[in-house]
PDB file of C-alpha atoms in Angstrom:
ATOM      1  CA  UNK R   1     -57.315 -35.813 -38.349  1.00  0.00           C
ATOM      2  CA  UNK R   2     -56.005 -37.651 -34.941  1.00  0.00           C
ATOM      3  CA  UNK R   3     -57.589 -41.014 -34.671  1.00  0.00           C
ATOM      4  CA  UNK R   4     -58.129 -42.830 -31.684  1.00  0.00           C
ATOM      5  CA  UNK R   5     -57.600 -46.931 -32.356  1.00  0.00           C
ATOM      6  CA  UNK R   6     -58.442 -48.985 -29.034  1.00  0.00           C
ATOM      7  CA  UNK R   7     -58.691 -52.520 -28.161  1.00  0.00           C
ATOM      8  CA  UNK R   8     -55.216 -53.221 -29.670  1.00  0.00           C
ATOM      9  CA  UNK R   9     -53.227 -56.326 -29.175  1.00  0.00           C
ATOM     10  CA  UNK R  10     -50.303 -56.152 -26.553  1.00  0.00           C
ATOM     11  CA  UNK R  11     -47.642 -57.297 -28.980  1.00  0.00           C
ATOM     12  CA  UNK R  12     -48.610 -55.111 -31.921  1.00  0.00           C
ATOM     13  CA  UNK R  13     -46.158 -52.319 -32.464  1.00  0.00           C
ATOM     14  CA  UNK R  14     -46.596 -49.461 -34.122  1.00  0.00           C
ATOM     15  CA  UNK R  15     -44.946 -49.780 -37.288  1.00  0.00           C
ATOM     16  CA  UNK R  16     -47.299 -52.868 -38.115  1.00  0.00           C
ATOM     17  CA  UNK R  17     -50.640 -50.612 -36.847  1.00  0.00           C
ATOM     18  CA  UNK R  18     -49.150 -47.725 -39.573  1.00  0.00           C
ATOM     19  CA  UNK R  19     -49.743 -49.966 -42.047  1.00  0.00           C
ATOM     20  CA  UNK R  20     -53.265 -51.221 -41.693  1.00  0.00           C
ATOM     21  CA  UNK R  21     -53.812 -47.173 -41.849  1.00  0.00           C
ATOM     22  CA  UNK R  22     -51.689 -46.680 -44.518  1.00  0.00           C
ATOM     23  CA  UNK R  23     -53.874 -48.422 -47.010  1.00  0.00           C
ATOM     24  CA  UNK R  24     -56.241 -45.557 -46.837  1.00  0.00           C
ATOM     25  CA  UNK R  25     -53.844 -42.938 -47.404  1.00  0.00           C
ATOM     26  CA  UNK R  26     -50.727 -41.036 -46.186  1.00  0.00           C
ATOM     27  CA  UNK R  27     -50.109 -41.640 -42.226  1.00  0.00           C
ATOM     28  CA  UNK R  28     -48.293 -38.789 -40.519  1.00  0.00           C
ATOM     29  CA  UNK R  29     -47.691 -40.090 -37.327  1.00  0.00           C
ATOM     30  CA  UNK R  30     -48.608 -43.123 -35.158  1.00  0.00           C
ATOM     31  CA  UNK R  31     -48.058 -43.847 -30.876  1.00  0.00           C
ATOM     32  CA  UNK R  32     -48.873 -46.356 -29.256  1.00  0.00           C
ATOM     33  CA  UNK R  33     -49.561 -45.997 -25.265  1.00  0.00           C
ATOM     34  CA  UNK R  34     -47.625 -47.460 -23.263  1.00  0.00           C
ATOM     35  CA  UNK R  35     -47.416 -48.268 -19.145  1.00  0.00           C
ATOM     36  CA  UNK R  36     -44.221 -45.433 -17.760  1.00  0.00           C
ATOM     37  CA  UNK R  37     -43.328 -48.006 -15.506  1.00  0.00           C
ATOM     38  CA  UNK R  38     -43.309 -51.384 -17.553  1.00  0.00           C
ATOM     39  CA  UNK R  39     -43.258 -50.060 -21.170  1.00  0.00           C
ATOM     40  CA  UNK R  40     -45.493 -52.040 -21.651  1.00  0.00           C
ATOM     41  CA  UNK R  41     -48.542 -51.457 -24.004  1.00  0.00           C
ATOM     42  CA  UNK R  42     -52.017 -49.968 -22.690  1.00  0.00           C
ATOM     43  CA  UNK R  43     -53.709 -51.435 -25.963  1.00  0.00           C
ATOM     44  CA  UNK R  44     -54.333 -48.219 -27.386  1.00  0.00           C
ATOM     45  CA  UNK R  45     -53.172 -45.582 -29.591  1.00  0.00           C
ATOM     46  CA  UNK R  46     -53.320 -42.269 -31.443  1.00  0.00           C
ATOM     47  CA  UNK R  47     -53.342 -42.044 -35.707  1.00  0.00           C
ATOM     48  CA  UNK R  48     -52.460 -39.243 -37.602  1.00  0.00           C
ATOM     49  CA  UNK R  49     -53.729 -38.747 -41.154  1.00  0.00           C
ATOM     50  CA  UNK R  50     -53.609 -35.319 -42.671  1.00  0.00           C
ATOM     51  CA  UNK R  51     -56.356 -36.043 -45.460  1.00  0.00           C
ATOM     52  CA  UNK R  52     -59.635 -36.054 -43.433  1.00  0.00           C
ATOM     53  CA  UNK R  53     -61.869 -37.794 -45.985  1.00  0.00           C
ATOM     54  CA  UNK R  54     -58.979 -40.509 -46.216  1.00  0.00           C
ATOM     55  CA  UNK R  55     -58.755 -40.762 -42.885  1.00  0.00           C
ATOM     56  CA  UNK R  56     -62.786 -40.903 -42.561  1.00  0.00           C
ATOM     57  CA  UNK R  57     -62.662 -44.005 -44.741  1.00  0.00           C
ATOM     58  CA  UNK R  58     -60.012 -45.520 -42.447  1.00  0.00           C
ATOM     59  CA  UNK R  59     -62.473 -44.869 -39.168  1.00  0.00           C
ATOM     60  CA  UNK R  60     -65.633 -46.442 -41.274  1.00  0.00           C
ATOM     61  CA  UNK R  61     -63.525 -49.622 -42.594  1.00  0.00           C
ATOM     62  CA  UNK R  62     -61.404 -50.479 -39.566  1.00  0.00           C
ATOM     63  CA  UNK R  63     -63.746 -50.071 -36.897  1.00  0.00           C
ATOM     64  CA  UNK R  64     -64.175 -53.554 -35.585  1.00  0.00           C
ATOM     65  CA  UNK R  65     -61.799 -54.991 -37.739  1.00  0.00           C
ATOM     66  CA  UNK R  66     -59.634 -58.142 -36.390  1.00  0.00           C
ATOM     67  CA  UNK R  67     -56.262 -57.715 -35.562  1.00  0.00           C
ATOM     68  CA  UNK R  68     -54.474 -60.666 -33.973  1.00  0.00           C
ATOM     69  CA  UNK R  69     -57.801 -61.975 -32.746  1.00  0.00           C
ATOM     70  CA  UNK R  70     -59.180 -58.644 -31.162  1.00  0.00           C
ATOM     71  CA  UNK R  71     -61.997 -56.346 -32.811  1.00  0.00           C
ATOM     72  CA  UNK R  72     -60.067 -53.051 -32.577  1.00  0.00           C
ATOM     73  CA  UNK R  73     -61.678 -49.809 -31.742  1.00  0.00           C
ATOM     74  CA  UNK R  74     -61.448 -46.635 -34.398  1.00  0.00           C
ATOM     75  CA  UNK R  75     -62.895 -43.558 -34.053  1.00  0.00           C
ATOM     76  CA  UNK R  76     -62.337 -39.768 -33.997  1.00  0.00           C
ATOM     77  CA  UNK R  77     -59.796 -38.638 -31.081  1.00  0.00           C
ATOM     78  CA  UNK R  78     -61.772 -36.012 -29.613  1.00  0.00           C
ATOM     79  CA  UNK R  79     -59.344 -32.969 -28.158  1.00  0.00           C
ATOM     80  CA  UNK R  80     -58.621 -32.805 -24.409  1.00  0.00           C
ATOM     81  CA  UNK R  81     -60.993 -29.620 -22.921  1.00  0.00           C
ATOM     82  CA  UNK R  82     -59.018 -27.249 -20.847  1.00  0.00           C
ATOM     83  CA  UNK R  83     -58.418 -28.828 -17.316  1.00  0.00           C
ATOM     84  CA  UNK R  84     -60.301 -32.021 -18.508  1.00  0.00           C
ATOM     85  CA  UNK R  85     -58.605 -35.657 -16.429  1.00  0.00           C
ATOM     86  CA  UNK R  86     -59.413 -38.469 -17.371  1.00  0.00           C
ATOM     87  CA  UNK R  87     -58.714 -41.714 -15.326  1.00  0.00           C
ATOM     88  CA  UNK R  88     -56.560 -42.091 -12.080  1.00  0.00           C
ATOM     89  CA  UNK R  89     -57.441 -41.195  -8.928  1.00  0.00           C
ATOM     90  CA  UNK R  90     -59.078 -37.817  -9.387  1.00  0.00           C
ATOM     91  CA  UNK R  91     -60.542 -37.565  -5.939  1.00  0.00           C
ATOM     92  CA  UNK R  92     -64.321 -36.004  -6.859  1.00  0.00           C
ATOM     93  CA  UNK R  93     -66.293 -35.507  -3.922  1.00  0.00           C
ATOM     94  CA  UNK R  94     -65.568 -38.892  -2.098  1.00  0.00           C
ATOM     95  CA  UNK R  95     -64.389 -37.638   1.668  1.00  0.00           C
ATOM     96  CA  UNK R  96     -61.064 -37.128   2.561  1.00  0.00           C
ATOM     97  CA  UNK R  97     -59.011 -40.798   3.642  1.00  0.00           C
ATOM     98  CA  UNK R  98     -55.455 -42.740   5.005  1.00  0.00           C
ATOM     99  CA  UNK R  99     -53.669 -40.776   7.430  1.00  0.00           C
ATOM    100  CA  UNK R 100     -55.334 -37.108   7.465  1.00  0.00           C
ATOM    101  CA  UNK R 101     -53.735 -34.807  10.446  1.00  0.00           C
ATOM    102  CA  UNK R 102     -57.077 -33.270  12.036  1.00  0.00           C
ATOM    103  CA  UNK R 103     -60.016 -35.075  10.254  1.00  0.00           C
ATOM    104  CA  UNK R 104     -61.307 -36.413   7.281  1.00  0.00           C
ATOM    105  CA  UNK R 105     -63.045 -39.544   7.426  1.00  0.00           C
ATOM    106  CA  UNK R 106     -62.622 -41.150   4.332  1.00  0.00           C
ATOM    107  CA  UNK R 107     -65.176 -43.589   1.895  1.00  0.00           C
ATOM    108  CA  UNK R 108     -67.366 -42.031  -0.292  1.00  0.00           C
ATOM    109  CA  UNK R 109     -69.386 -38.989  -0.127  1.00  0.00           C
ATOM    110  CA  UNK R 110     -69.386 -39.109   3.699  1.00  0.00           C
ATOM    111  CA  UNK R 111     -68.323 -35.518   4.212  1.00  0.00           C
ATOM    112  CA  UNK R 112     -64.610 -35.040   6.442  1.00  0.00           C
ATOM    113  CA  UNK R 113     -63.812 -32.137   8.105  1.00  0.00           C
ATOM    114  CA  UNK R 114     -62.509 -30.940  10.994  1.00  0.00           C
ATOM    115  CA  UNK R 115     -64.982 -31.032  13.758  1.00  0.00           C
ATOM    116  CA  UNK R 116     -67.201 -33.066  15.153  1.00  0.00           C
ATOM    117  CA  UNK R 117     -70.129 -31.985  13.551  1.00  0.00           C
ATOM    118  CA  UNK R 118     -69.086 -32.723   9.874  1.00  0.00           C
ATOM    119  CA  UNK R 119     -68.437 -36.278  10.450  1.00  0.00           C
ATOM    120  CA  UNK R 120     -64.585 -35.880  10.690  1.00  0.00           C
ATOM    121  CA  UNK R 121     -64.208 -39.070  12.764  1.00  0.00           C
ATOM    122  CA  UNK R 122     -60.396 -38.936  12.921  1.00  0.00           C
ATOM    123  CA  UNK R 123     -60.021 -35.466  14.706  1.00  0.00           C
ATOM    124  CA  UNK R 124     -58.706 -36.766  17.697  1.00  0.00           C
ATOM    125  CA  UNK R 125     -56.182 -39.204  15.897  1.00  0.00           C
ATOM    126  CA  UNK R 126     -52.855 -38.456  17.006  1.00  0.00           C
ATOM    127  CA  UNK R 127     -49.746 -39.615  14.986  1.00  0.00           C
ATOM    128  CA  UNK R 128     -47.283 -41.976  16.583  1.00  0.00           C
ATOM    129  CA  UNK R 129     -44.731 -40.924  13.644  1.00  0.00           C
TER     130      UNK R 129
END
């Protein structure tokens, strides 16, 4: 079973998170998230436990348990649906924005497009670049 574990302190690493799980039963792998850029941790993580009734335990006993001062979060990782994002700048239906050539007119869920009519209020923007 993959097991999500939020809410973690910066400084913990993962070798010290394997073994609060690890006193439920056999851990098969453990990552903790980190920033691309910094390296730094995102306070979360991902648990692997092979024994799902083990690993059940783990999710019932930890949840809000104190770790360096912080109530952690445990609970089932639920699998990515095909396509799915999560987080970021996705986009959705908020307009288009910054330096569009022809239109767009940017904020959210005020339209953009490329005449006058849809409320692209940068169609006659011309570039100085």
């Amino acid at each position: 079973m993959n097991i999500f574990v939020g809410s973690l302190p910066f400084s913990l690493k993962e070798s010290e998170l394997k073994e609060y799980f690890e006193e439920y039963g056999e851990v098969a792998s453990v990552k903790i998230i980190s920033d691309k850029f910094s390296g730094r941790s995102k306070g979360f993580g991902f648990i692997e436990m092979p024994d799902e009734e083990k690993a059940k335990k783990a999710i019932e006993e930890l949840n809000g348990a104190e770790i360096d001062g912080r109530a952690i979060v445990v609970n089932k990782a639920e699998e990515r649906k095909e396509g799915e994002r999560r987080g970021g700048f996705s986009g959705g239906n908020r307009g288009g924005g910054g330096y569009n050539k022809g239109g767009g007119s940017g904020g959210y869920n005020r339209g953009g497009g490329n005449d006058r009519k849809s409320g692209g209020g940068n169609s006659d923007y011309k570039s100085s670049y």
